Short mmCIF file of C-alpha atoms and ligand atoms in Angstrom, two decimals:
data_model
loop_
_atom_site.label_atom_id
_atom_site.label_comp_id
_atom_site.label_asym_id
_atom_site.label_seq_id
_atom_site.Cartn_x
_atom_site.Cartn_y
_atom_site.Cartn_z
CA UNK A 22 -72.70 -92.76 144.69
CA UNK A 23 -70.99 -90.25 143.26
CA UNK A 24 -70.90 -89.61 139.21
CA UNK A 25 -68.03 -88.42 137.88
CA UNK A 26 -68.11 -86.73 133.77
CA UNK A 27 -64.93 -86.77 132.05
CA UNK A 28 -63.60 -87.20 128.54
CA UNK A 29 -60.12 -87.95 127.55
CA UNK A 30 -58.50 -84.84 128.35
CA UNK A 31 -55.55 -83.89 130.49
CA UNK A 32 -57.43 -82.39 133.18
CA UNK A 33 -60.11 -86.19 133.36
CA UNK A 34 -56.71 -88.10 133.64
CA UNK A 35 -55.52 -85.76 136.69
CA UNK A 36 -59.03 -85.41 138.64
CA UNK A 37 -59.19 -89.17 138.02
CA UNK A 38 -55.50 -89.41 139.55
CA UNK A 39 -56.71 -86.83 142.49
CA UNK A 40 -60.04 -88.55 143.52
CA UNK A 41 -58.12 -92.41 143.31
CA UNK A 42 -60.16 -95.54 142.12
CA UNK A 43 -62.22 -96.33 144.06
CA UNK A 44 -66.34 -97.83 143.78
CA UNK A 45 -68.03 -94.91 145.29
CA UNK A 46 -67.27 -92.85 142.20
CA UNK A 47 -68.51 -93.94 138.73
CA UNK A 48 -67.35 -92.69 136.05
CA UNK A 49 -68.86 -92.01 132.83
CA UNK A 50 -67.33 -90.77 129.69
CA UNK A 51 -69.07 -87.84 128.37
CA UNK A 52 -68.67 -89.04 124.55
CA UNK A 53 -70.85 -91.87 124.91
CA UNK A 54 -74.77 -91.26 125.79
CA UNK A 55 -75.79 -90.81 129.26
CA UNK A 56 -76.83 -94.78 130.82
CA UNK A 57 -79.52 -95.33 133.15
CA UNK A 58 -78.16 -94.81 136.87
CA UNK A 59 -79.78 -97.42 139.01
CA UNK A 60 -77.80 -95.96 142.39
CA UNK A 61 -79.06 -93.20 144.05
CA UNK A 62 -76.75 -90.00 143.13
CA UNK A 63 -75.30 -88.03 145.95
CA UNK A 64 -73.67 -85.80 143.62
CA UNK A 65 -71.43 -85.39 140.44
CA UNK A 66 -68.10 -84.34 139.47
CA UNK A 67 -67.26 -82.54 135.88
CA UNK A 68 -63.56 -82.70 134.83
CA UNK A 69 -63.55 -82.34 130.91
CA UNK A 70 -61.81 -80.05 128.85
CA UNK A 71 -64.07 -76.71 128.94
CA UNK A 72 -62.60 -75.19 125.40
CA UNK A 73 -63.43 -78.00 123.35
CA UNK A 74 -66.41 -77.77 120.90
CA UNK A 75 -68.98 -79.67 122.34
CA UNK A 76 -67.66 -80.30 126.10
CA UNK A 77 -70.48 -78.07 127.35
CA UNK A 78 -73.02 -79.18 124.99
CA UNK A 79 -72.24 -82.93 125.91
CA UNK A 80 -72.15 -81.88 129.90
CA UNK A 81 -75.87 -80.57 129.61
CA UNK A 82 -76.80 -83.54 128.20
CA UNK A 83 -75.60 -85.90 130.63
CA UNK A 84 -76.69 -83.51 133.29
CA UNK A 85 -79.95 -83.55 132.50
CA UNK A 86 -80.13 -86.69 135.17
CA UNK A 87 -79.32 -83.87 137.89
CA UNK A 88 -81.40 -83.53 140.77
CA UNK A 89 -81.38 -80.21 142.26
CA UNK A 90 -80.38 -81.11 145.63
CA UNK A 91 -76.99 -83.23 144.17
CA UNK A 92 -74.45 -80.94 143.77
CA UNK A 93 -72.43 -80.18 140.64
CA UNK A 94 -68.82 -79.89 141.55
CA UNK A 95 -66.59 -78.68 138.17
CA UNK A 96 -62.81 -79.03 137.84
CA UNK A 97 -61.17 -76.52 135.40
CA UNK A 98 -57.60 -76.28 134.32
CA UNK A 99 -57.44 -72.13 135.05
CA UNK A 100 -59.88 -69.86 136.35
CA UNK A 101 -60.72 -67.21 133.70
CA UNK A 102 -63.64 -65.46 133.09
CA UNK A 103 -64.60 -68.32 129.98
CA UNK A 104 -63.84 -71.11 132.37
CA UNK A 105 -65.99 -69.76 134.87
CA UNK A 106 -68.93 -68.76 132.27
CA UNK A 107 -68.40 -72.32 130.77
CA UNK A 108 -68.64 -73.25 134.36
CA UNK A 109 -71.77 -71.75 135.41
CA UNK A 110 -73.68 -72.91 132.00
CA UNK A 111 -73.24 -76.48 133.32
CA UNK A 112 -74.84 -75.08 136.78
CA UNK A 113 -71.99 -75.97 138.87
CA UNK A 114 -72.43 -75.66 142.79
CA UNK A 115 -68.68 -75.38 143.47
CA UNK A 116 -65.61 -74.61 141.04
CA UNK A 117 -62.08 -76.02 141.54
CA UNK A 118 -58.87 -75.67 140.04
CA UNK A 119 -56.69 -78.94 138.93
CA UNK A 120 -53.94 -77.48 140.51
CA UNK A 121 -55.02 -77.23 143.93
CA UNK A 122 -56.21 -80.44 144.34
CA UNK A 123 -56.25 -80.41 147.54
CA UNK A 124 -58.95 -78.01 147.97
CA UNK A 125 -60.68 -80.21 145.57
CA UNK A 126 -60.31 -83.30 147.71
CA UNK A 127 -61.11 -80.88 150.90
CA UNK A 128 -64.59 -80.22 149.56
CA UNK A 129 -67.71 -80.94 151.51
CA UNK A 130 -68.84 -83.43 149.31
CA UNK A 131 -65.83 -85.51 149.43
CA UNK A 132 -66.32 -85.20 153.16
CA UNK A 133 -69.75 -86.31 153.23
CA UNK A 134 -68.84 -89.45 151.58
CA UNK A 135 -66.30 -90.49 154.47
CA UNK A 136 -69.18 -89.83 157.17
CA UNK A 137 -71.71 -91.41 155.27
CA UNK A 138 -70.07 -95.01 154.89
CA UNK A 139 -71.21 -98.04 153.90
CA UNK A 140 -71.46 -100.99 155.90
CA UNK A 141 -71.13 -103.78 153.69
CA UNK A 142 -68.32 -105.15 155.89
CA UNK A 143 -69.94 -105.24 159.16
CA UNK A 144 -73.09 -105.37 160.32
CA UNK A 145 -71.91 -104.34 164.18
CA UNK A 146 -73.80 -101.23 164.96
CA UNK A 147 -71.31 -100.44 167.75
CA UNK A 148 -68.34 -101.36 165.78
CA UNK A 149 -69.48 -99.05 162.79
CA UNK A 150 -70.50 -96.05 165.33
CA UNK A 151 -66.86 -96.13 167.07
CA UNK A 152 -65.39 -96.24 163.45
CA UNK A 153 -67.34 -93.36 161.97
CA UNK A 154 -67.04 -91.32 164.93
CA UNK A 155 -63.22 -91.03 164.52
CA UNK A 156 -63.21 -91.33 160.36
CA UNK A 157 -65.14 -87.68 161.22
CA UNK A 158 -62.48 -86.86 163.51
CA UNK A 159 -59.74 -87.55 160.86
CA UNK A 160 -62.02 -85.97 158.49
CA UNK A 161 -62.26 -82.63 160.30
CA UNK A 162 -58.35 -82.71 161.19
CA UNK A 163 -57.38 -83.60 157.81
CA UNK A 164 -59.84 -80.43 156.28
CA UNK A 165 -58.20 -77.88 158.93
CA UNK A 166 -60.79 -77.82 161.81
CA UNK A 167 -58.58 -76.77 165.46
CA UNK A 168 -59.03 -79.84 166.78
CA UNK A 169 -56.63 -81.13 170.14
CA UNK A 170 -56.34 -83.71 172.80
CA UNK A 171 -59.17 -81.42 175.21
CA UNK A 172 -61.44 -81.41 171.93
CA UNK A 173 -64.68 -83.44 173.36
CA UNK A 174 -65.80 -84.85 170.17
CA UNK A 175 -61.70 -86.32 169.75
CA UNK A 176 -62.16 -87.75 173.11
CA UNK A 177 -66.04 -89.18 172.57
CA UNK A 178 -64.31 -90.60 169.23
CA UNK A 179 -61.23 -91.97 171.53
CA UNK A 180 -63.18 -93.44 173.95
CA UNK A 181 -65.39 -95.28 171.52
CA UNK A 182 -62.45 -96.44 169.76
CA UNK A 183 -60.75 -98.24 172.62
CA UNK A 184 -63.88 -99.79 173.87
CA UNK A 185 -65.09 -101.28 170.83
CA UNK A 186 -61.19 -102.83 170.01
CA UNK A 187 -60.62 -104.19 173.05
CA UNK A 188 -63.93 -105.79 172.88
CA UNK A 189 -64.05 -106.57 169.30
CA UNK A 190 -60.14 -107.21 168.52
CA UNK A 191 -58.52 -105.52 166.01
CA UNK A 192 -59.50 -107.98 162.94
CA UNK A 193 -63.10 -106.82 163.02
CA UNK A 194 -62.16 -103.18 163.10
CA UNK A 195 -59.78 -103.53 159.90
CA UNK A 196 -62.29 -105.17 158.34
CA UNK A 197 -64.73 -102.98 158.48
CA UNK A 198 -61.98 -100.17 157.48
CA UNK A 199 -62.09 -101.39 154.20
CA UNK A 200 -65.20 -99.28 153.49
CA UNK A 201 -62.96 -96.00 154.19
CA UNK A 202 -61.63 -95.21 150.26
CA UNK A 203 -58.92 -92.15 150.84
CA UNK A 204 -55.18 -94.22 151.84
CA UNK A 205 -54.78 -91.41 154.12
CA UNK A 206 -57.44 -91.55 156.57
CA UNK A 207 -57.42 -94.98 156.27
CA UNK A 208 -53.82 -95.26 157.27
CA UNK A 209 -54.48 -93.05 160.02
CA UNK A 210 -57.35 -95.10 161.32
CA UNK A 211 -55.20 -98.68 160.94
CA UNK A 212 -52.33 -97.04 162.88
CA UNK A 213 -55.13 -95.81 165.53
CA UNK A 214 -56.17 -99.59 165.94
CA UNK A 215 -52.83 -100.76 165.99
CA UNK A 216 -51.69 -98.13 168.89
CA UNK A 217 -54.67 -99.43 170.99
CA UNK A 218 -54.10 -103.23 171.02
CA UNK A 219 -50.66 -102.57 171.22
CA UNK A 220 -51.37 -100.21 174.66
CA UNK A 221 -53.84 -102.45 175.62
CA UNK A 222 -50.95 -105.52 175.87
CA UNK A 223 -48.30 -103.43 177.11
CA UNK A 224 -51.01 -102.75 180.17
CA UNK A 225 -50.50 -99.10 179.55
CA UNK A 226 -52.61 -97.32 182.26
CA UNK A 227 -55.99 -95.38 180.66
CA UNK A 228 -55.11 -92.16 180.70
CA UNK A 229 -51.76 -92.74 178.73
CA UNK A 230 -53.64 -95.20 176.70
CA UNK A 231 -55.67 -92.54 175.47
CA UNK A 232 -53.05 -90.16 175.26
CA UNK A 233 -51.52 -92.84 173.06
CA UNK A 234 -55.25 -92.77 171.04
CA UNK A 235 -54.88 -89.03 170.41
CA UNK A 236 -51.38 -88.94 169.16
CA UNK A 237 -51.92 -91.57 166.49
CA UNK A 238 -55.48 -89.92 165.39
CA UNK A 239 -53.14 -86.44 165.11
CA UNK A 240 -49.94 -88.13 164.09
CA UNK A 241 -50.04 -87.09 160.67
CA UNK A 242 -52.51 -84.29 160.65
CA UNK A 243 -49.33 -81.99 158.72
CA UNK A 244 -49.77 -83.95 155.91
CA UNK A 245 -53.22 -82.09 155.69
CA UNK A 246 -50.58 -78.98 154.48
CA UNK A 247 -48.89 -81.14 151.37
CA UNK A 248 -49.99 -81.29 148.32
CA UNK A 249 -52.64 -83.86 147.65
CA UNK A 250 -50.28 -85.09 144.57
CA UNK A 251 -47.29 -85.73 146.74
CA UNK A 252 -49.30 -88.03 149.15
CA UNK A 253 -51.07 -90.14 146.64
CA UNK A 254 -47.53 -90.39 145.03
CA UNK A 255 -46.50 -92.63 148.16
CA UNK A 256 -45.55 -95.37 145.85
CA UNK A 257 -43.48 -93.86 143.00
CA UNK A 258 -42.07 -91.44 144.89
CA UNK A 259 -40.44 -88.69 142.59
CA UNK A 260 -36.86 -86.69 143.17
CA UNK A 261 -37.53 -83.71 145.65
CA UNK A 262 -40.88 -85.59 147.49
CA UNK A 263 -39.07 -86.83 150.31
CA UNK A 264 -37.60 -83.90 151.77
CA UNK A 265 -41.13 -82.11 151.43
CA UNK A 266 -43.01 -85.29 153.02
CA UNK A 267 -40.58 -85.39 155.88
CA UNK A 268 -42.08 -81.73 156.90
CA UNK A 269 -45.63 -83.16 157.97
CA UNK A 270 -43.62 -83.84 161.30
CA UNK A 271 -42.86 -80.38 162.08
CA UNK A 272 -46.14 -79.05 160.43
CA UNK A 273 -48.47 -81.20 162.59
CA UNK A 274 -46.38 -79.93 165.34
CA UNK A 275 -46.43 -76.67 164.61
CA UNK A 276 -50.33 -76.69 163.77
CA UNK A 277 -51.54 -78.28 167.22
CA UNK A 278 -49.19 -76.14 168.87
CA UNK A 279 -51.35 -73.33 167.44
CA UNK A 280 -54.55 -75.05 167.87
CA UNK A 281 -53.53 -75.01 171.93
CA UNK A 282 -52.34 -78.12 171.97
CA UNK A 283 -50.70 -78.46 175.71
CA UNK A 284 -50.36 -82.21 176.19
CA UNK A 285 -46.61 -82.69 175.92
CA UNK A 286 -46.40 -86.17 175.33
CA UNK A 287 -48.90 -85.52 172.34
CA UNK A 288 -46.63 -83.09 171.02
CA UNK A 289 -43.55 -84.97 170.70
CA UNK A 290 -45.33 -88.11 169.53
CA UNK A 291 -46.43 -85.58 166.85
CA UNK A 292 -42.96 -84.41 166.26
CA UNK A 293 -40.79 -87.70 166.17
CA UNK A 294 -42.85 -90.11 165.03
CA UNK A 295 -39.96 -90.79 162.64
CA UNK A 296 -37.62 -90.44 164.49
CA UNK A 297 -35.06 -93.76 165.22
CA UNK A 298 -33.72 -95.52 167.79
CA UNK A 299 -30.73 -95.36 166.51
CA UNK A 300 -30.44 -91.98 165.60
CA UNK A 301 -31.17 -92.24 162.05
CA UNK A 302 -34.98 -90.48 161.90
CA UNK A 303 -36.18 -87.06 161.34
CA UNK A 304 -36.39 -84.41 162.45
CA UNK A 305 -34.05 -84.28 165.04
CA UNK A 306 -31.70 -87.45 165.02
CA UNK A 307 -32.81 -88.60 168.40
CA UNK A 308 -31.26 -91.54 170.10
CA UNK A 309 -32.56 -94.21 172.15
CA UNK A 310 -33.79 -92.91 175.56
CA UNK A 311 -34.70 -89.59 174.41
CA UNK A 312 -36.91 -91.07 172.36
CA UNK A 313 -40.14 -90.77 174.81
CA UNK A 314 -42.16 -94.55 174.85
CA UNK A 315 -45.14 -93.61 174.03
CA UNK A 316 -43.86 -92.20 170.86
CA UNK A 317 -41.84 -95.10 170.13
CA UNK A 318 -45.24 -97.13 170.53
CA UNK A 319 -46.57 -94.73 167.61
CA UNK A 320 -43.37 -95.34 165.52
CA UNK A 321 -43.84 -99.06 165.47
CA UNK A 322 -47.44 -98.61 164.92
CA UNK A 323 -47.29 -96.53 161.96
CA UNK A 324 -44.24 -98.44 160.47
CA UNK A 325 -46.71 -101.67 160.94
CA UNK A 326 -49.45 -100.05 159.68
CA UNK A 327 -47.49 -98.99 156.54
CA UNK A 328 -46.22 -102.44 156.06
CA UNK A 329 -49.22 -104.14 156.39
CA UNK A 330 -51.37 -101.45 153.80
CA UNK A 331 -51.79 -103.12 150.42
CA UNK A 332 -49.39 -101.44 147.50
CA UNK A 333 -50.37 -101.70 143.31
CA UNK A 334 -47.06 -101.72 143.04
CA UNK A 335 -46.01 -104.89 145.43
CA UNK A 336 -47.70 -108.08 146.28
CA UNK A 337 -50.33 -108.17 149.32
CA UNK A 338 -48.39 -109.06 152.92
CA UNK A 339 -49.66 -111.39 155.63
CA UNK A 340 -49.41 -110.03 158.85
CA UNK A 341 -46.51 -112.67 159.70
CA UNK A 342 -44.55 -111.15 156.89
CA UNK A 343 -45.43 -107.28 157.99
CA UNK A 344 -44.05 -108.35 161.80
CA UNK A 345 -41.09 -109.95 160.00
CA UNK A 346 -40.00 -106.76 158.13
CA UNK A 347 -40.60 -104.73 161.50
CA UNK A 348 -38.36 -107.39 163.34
CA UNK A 349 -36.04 -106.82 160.38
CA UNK A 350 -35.45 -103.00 161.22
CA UNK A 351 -33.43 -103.97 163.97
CA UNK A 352 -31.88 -101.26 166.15
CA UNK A 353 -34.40 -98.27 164.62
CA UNK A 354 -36.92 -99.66 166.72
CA UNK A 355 -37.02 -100.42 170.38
CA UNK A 356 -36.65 -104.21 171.10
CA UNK A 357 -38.86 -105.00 173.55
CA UNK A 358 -41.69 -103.08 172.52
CA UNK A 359 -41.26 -104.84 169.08
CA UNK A 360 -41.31 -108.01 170.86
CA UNK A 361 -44.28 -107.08 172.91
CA UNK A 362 -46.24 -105.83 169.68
CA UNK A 363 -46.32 -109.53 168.38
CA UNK A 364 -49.53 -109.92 170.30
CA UNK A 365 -51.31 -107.79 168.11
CA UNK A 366 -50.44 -109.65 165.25
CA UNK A 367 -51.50 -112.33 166.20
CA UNK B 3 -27.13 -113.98 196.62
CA UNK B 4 -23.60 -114.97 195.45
CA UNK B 5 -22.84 -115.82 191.83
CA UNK B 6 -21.05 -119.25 192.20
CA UNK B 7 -23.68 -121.89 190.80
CA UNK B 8 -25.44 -122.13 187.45
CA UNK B 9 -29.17 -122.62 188.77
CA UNK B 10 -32.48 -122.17 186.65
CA UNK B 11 -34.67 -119.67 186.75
CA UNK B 12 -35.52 -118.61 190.32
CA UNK B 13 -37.60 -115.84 191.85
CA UNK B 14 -36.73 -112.63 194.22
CA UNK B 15 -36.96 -109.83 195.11
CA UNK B 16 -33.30 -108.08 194.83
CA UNK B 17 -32.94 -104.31 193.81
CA UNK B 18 -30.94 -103.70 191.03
CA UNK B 19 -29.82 -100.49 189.29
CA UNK B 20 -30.18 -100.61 185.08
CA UNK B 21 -28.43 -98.31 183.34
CA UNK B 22 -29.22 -97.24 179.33
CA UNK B 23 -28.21 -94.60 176.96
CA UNK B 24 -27.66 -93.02 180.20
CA UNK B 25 -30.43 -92.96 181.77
CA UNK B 26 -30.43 -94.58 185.58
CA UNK B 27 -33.91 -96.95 187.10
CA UNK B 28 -33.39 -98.61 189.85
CA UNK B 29 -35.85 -101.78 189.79
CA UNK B 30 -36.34 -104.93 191.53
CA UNK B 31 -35.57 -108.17 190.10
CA UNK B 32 -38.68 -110.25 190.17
CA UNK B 33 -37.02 -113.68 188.57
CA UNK B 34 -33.88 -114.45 187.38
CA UNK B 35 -31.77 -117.13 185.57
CA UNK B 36 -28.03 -117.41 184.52
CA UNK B 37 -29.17 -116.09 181.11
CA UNK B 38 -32.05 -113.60 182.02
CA UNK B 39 -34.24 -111.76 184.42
CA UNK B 40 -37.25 -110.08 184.74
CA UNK B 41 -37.38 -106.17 186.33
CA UNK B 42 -39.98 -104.59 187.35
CA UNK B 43 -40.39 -100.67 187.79
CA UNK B 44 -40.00 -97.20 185.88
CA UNK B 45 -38.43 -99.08 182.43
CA UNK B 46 -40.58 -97.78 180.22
CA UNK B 47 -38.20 -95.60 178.72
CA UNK B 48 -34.89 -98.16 178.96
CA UNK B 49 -33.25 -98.57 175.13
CA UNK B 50 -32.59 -101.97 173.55
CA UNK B 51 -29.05 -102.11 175.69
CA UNK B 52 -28.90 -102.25 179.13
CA UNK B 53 -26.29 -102.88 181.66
CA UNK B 54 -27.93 -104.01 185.18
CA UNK B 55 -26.04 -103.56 188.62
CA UNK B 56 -26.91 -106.18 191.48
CA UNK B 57 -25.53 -104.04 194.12
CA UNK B 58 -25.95 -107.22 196.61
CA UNK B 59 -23.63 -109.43 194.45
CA UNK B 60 -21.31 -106.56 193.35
CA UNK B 61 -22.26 -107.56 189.50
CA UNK B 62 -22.68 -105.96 186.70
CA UNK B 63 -24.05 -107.34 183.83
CA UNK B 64 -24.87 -106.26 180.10
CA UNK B 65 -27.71 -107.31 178.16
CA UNK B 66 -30.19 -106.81 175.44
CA UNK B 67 -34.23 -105.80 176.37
CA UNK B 68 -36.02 -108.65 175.57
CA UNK B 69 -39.57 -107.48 175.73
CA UNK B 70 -41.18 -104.98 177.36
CA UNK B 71 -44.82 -103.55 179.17
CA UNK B 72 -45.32 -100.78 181.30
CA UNK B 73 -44.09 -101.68 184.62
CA UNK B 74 -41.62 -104.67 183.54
CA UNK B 75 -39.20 -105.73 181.15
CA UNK B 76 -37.38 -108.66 180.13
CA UNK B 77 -33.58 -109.11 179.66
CA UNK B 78 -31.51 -111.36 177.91
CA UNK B 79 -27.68 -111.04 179.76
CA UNK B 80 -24.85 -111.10 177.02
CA UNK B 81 -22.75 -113.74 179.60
CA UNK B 82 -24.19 -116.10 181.22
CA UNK B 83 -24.32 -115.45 184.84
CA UNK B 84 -24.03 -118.10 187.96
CA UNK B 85 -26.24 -117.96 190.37
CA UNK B 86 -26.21 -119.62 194.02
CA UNK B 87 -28.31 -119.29 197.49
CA UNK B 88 -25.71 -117.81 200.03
FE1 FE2 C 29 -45.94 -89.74 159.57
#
């Protein structure tokens, strides 16, 4: 578990918005005295407002709890020689600034917590290996590490990852993706199942099938370059957000290519995995049979994927109604494949 | 094979030539009724229209992919089609 100090000021609200809901992290408001933590701490957070009488005072307090191995990871709204002073009176291991959240999100002890997961959903020990060996995949990808299709530990993840969903179906795998708290690495992972089962019925041979893995572990690895604000804003999307989310395409490209990325059909999965069928998608208004399969595969994977994710702002789907809403796409998507990916939903 | 007689479904082996969004595969035909068939070969990468050529009944058909793996595909014809043994 993860503790996380705040009070009511403008930089709790936005580390609260950065970090998400979620039940690894409790928070505790710094006003009120410190409780009695039955969970074992792995570490705490401290976003409070650093000028105010009292903040630092208050943070002590509460900090008191700290062991020395947990570290103390402080978010300030500037970095100034006060902040920083403020900061290192509360013994913080790490500073961050509000504004970059994404560094904030990007360190290590965030990171731990995706490795270290729970398994209160499943109690398969191969199931749970195959899935934490590629959330560390998507980890590493998503904080910057040069990772291709040739990387071993992608491939060790990949292999994993096919054997345990074609044994265990995808149900079981979902499932136990429920214990994976960022929406983005989650997605990536759902999408990753998806791509499988769906290879797996379209009796894809192996070695595409794992090409097929790769792309949709690396598919959105550009969104690692947005701002963290942008991609947590997926629901109420703001004027402007759009054009800048439609990059991740080109960036993901752009950063494998550079990475040494030389599997072409990798690439362009990469590339146009938004692209349409009929010529509406980014970024290059493909049509139809330039469209390469295995990246149409990923399309309908990730359009499924983002169908089927559960929205605060919309009622849960069934996966009937998620397959309907694909079907209802028409012409974007190809046909048959659509019609061939009803098998993996039911 | 000579289109004359509405049949059902009935399997072969017939080469045909399928042509979308430009692209040329020539298959084989592996079953085929007056409103379908079933191809088998390179058509991964057809689009959702097709237009098929049975070069031994001089036909030419269009129709909509119907579903699709690797190696084989299924299409729906746009016109019913007659079939008959020669
Ligand atoms: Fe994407």
């Amino acid at each position: 578990m993860l503790v996380l100090l705040t009070d009511t000021s403008e930089i709790a609200r936005r580390t609260c918005e950065v970090l998400g809901t979620s039940g690894a992290i409790r928070q505790i408001n710094l006003k009120q005295a410190p409780p009695l933590l039955t969970d074992s701490v792995e570490g705490w957070i401290f976003a409070a407002d650093l000028d105010q009488e009292g903040t630092v005072t208050a943070g002590i307090r509460h900090l008191r709890e700290r062991a020395l191995e947990q570290p103390l990871i402080v978010v300030t709204a500037r970095r100034d020689v006060k902040t920083s002073a403020r900061a290192s009176a509360l013994g913080a291991t790490r500073v961050h600034e509000i504004s970059n959240a994404a560094g904030l999100l990007r360190d290590p002890i965030f990171a731990n917590r995706f490795m270290a997961m729970p398994s209160p959903f499943s109690n398969d020990p191969v199931l749970m290996a195959a899935i934490a060996g590629t959330v560390a995949i998507v980890t590493e990808t998503m904080t910057g590490r040069a990772t291709t299709s040739a990387s071993e530990d992608l491939n060790t993840a990949i292999d994993a990852a096919i054997a345990s969903l074609q044994t265990k179906g995808v149900a079981a795998w979902l499932k136990a993706l429920e214990a994976v708290h960022s929406p983005t690495y989650r997605h990536v992972l759902q999408v990753l199942a998806f791509a499988v089962s769906f290879g797996t019925l379209t009796k894809l041979p192996p070695p595409l099938l794992r090409k097929l893995a790769a792309a949709s572990l690396l598919h959105d690895i550009g969104k690692a370059k947005l701002p963290v604000e942008i991609l947590n804003r997926a629901d109420r999307t703001a004027p402007g957000d759009d054009a800048i989310l439609q990059t991740h395409v080109k960036l993901g490209f752009e950063m494998l290519r550079a990475y040494g990325e030389r599997d072409f059909d990798i690439l362009d999965a990469v590339l146009h995995h938004h692209e349409y069928m009929d010529g509406s998608g980014y970024p290059h208004r493909m049509k139809g049979a330039q469209i390469r399969p295995l990246t149409r595969m990923l399309t309908i994977a990730n359009h499924y994927a983002n169908l089927i994710e559960q929205r605060p702002s919309r009622p849960v789907r069934t996966k009937q109604d998620a397959y309907k809403r694909l079907q209802a796409m028409g012409h974007k998507l190809d046909l048959g494949l659509v019609a061939t990916f009803k098998g993996v939903v039911r | 094979m000579r289109i004359e007689r509405a049949v059902k479904r009935r399997l072969c082996s017939l080469p045909a030539t399928v042509y979308s969004d430009g692209l040329r595969t020539d298959c084989a035909i592996l079953d085929i009724s007056e409103r379908g068939c079933q191809l088998e070969g390179d058509v991964f990468g057809l689009g959702n229209e097709v237009e098929i050529h049975f070069q031994d009944a001089k036909l030419c058909v269009p129709g909509t992919v119907a579903w699709k793996t690797y190696m084989r595909v299924g299409i729906h014809f746009k016109a019913t089609i007659g079939l008959s043994e020669k």
